[in-house]
Amino acid sequence: MESFMQYNPTKLWFGEGQIKQLQQEVDTHGKRVLLVYGGGSIKQNGVYDAVMKQLRECEATVIEMPGVEPNPRLTTVKKGIALCREMSIDLILAVGGGSVIDCAKAISVGVFYDGDVWDIITRKATPERALPLGTVLTLAATGSEMNNISVITNWEKNEKRGWSSPFAYPAFSILDPAYTVSVPRDQTVYGIVDMMSHVLEQYFHRTEHAPMMDRFMESVLLTVMEAGVKLVDDLQNIKHRATIMYAGTTAFNGMLSCGTDGGDWASHQIEHGLSAVYDIPHGGGLAIVFPNWMAHCAEEDPSRMKKLAMTVFGIEERGRSDYEIAMEGIQALRQFWDSLGAPNRLGYYGIDDQRIEELVHKSFMKPSIGQYKVMTRDSVRDILIRSLA
Amino acid sequence: MESFMQYNPTKLWFGEGQIKQLQQEVDTHGKRVLLVYGGGSIKQNGVYDAVMKQLRECEATVIEMPGVEPNPRLTTVKKGIALCREMSIDLILAVGGGSVIDCAKAISVGVFYDGDVWDIITRKATPERALPLGTVLTLAATGSEMNNISVITNWEKNEKRGWSSPFAYPAFSILDPAYTVSVPRDQTVYGIVDMMSHVLEQYFHRTEHAPMMDRFMESVLLTVMEAGVKLVDDLQNIKHRATIMYAGTTAFNGMLSCGTDGGDWASHQIEHGLSAVYDIPHGGGLAIVFPNWMAHCAEEDPSRMKKLAMTVFGIEERGRSDYEIAMEGIQALRQFWDSLGAPNRLGYYGIDDQRIEELVHKSFMKPSIGQYKVMTRDSVRDILIRSLA
């Protein structure tokens, strides 16, 4: 085990009907609320009405900011910052999935920063405070509801950047699995791929001895697979929605990396490059890239892929080499994602090798990516080429 | 899954050398420090010196309160409250195991309460604030370093009572596994039994569908057993000390009960009765009582005992009844604790059936105990009689 600091101050309200907790949270954090949401699905599925009912009952003043896009944009963040300042907002309430929450996080720290908020997102500036942020989650996927991480896209520069800050934890998050039953099958699958990727990325650590964390990560993967395969054929099933929703939060709230080196996030970086250039769904991109990242890395060191194959996919040794077992595990992961209907090649999105050098370039938004295997431009190119067809 | 609120604001600093973080914590919380500790073992193993060095370097004013006893006493809590008031303490720093931390928690909430702090411990009064509390853990066992629970004994009344409050979370806890290498074998074993009991008590829930939590709990048990059996023959091994230390924290920081009914804590209540009357080590009492509680309950409903037998002890069905499988699992747990050298009968502490009615009475410090099986006085008597020899 390695040294670590564990700290997560987000208060999670989980379960059907927990929206009623919103009133005491508004009482605590302030009555002037910026309501941030996306394309309007919350108006169709009743979540908007449920939130507004609570806000009315506690006599909050609500300023609405709809229209946050998937892969949320810097321009939208700036619009939110201006609104907060102009309207003297006390509390930002993000109602939606990871994109809406990530956008709201950037707004919450940007309000108190004098310069361009892109400085914070590119880690040139460090936030020192933030407006309180609450979330009402409507999509199980990113884990943003209980972590301090956010990803923002700058379309002027075709750059998609992840950033974090101790001030970016939501003060509270309300997770009602009933709010996710109207999520369509493809989005549900992307969410499952995203949360599994978060666990897998943490699983590919190089810490010698982290037995409890390894078991926890295997537990999340087994649970997501078991519930996920049932859920995609039974989208209204509240029991499976609940399991998947809480698994998504647990997958990426910091707990699974306590005592490890944090794992390897190169495949996320490569996917960020992809969706910065092509604006494809993050979960779709991951389903394509991740197994190819694994296969690329297994050629050099298949040890963790082998462990995954045996513990999660039940593959037996039967006298074969570590590499053979690893590859069988990767194949099992591909088959599982295929069985849900996730895409497995870039061609699915009409992406060919035309802009491959640009994709390689966009993957290196940090000076170094990869830890299980440090990526060169050649490695990223190899992974992208494996991903084409 | 059931509805829940997940919230744990304790900041954990884990790893060798993390004592250096104490200075910034004192800077944050205040320089007038009440240093609470136990019988003085921290002066022999160097922990006292390491703590004092940090406190000197950040120019803290230190008021010492040594002498907190195992099964910490109400009289000691009251002494601490008086000291805090008299010396205008900013921060209570508990250096020790669960007893020292539990005592410090009661002091921290008692300082701001006008009446007798026993009112808080018996849940007749509700704390509304607390002095900040930090801990430096020297014994892996109770999990008190990252939860809001405390157990205090009132010797005038022979009552041992657990209580909790949202204000009783430590603000920070420093966990250096090197600080536990001098813990002798018997105390190490008691700690292992205590943390396993915490997990088992949460495991015996009646929530129909909590697959991730079940796997997490099985993960903690498997990890503790794997590391524990090695550690007791290699007490200086820092790797196993680290695994056990963090497992003890995880076992009881609230995470394992998210979405379940919380499990069944009757065996803890019965043990509290035992150690209130006989002042035996908590972990020793649990090792004796717990398997007998399981055997008693399995007669009525062996379902969870069977699941435990199969997932944690690797016992196979082979066409046997649920009860037979459950009993084989209970036997495997007994054998594991026996193999560590834990006591397995009350006779080990010279306890016979003389005061058994008093023990039954002392187990019912709450109106109702038990949830997997609600205990009657007859059930508790049966469990105690099974525990005698």
PDB file of C-alpha atoms in Angstrom, chain A residues 291-292 294-295 305 308-309 313 315 324-338 344:
ATOM      1  CA  PRO A 291      -9.892  -3.140 -24.828  1.00  0.00           C
ATOM      2  CA  ASN A 292      -7.345  -1.997 -27.419  1.00  0.00           C
ATOM      3  CA  MET A 294      -5.426  -3.334 -22.691  1.00  0.00           C
ATOM      4  CA  ALA A 295      -4.281  -5.492 -25.600  1.00  0.00           C
ATOM      5  CA  MET A 305      -5.007  -8.189 -17.308  1.00  0.00           C
ATOM      6  CA  LEU A 308      -8.751  -9.377 -14.078  1.00  0.00           C
ATOM      7  CA  ALA A 309      -9.431 -12.288 -16.419  1.00  0.00           C
ATOM      8  CA  PHE A 313     -14.315 -13.196 -15.896  1.00  0.00           C
ATOM      9  CA  ILE A 315     -11.070 -17.608 -16.711  1.00  0.00           C
ATOM     10  CA  GLU A 324      -2.917 -15.941 -23.331  1.00  0.00           C
ATOM     11  CA  ILE A 325      -5.021 -15.673 -20.184  1.00  0.00           C
ATOM     12  CA  ALA A 326      -4.871 -11.864 -20.347  1.00  0.00           C
ATOM     13  CA  MET A 327      -6.039 -11.873 -23.956  1.00  0.00           C
ATOM     14  CA  GLU A 328      -8.910 -14.209 -23.137  1.00  0.00           C
ATOM     15  CA  GLY A 329      -9.954 -11.765 -20.420  1.00  0.00           C
ATOM     16  CA  ILE A 330      -9.814  -8.829 -22.818  1.00  0.00           C
ATOM     17  CA  GLN A 331     -11.922 -10.819 -25.260  1.00  0.00           C
ATOM     18  CA  ALA A 332     -14.439 -11.526 -22.491  1.00  0.00           C
ATOM     19  CA  LEU A 333     -14.674  -7.807 -21.703  1.00  0.00           C
ATOM     20  CA  ARG A 334     -15.213  -7.013 -25.396  1.00  0.00           C
ATOM     21  CA  GLN A 335     -17.896  -9.676 -25.613  1.00  0.00           C
ATOM     22  CA  PHE A 336     -19.630  -8.325 -22.553  1.00  0.00           C
ATOM     23  CA  TRP A 337     -19.735  -4.792 -23.940  1.00  0.00           C
ATOM     24  CA  ASP A 338     -20.779  -6.145 -27.355  1.00  0.00           C
ATOM     25  CA  ASN A 344     -16.529  -1.774 -30.715  1.00  0.00           C
TER      26      ASN A 344
END
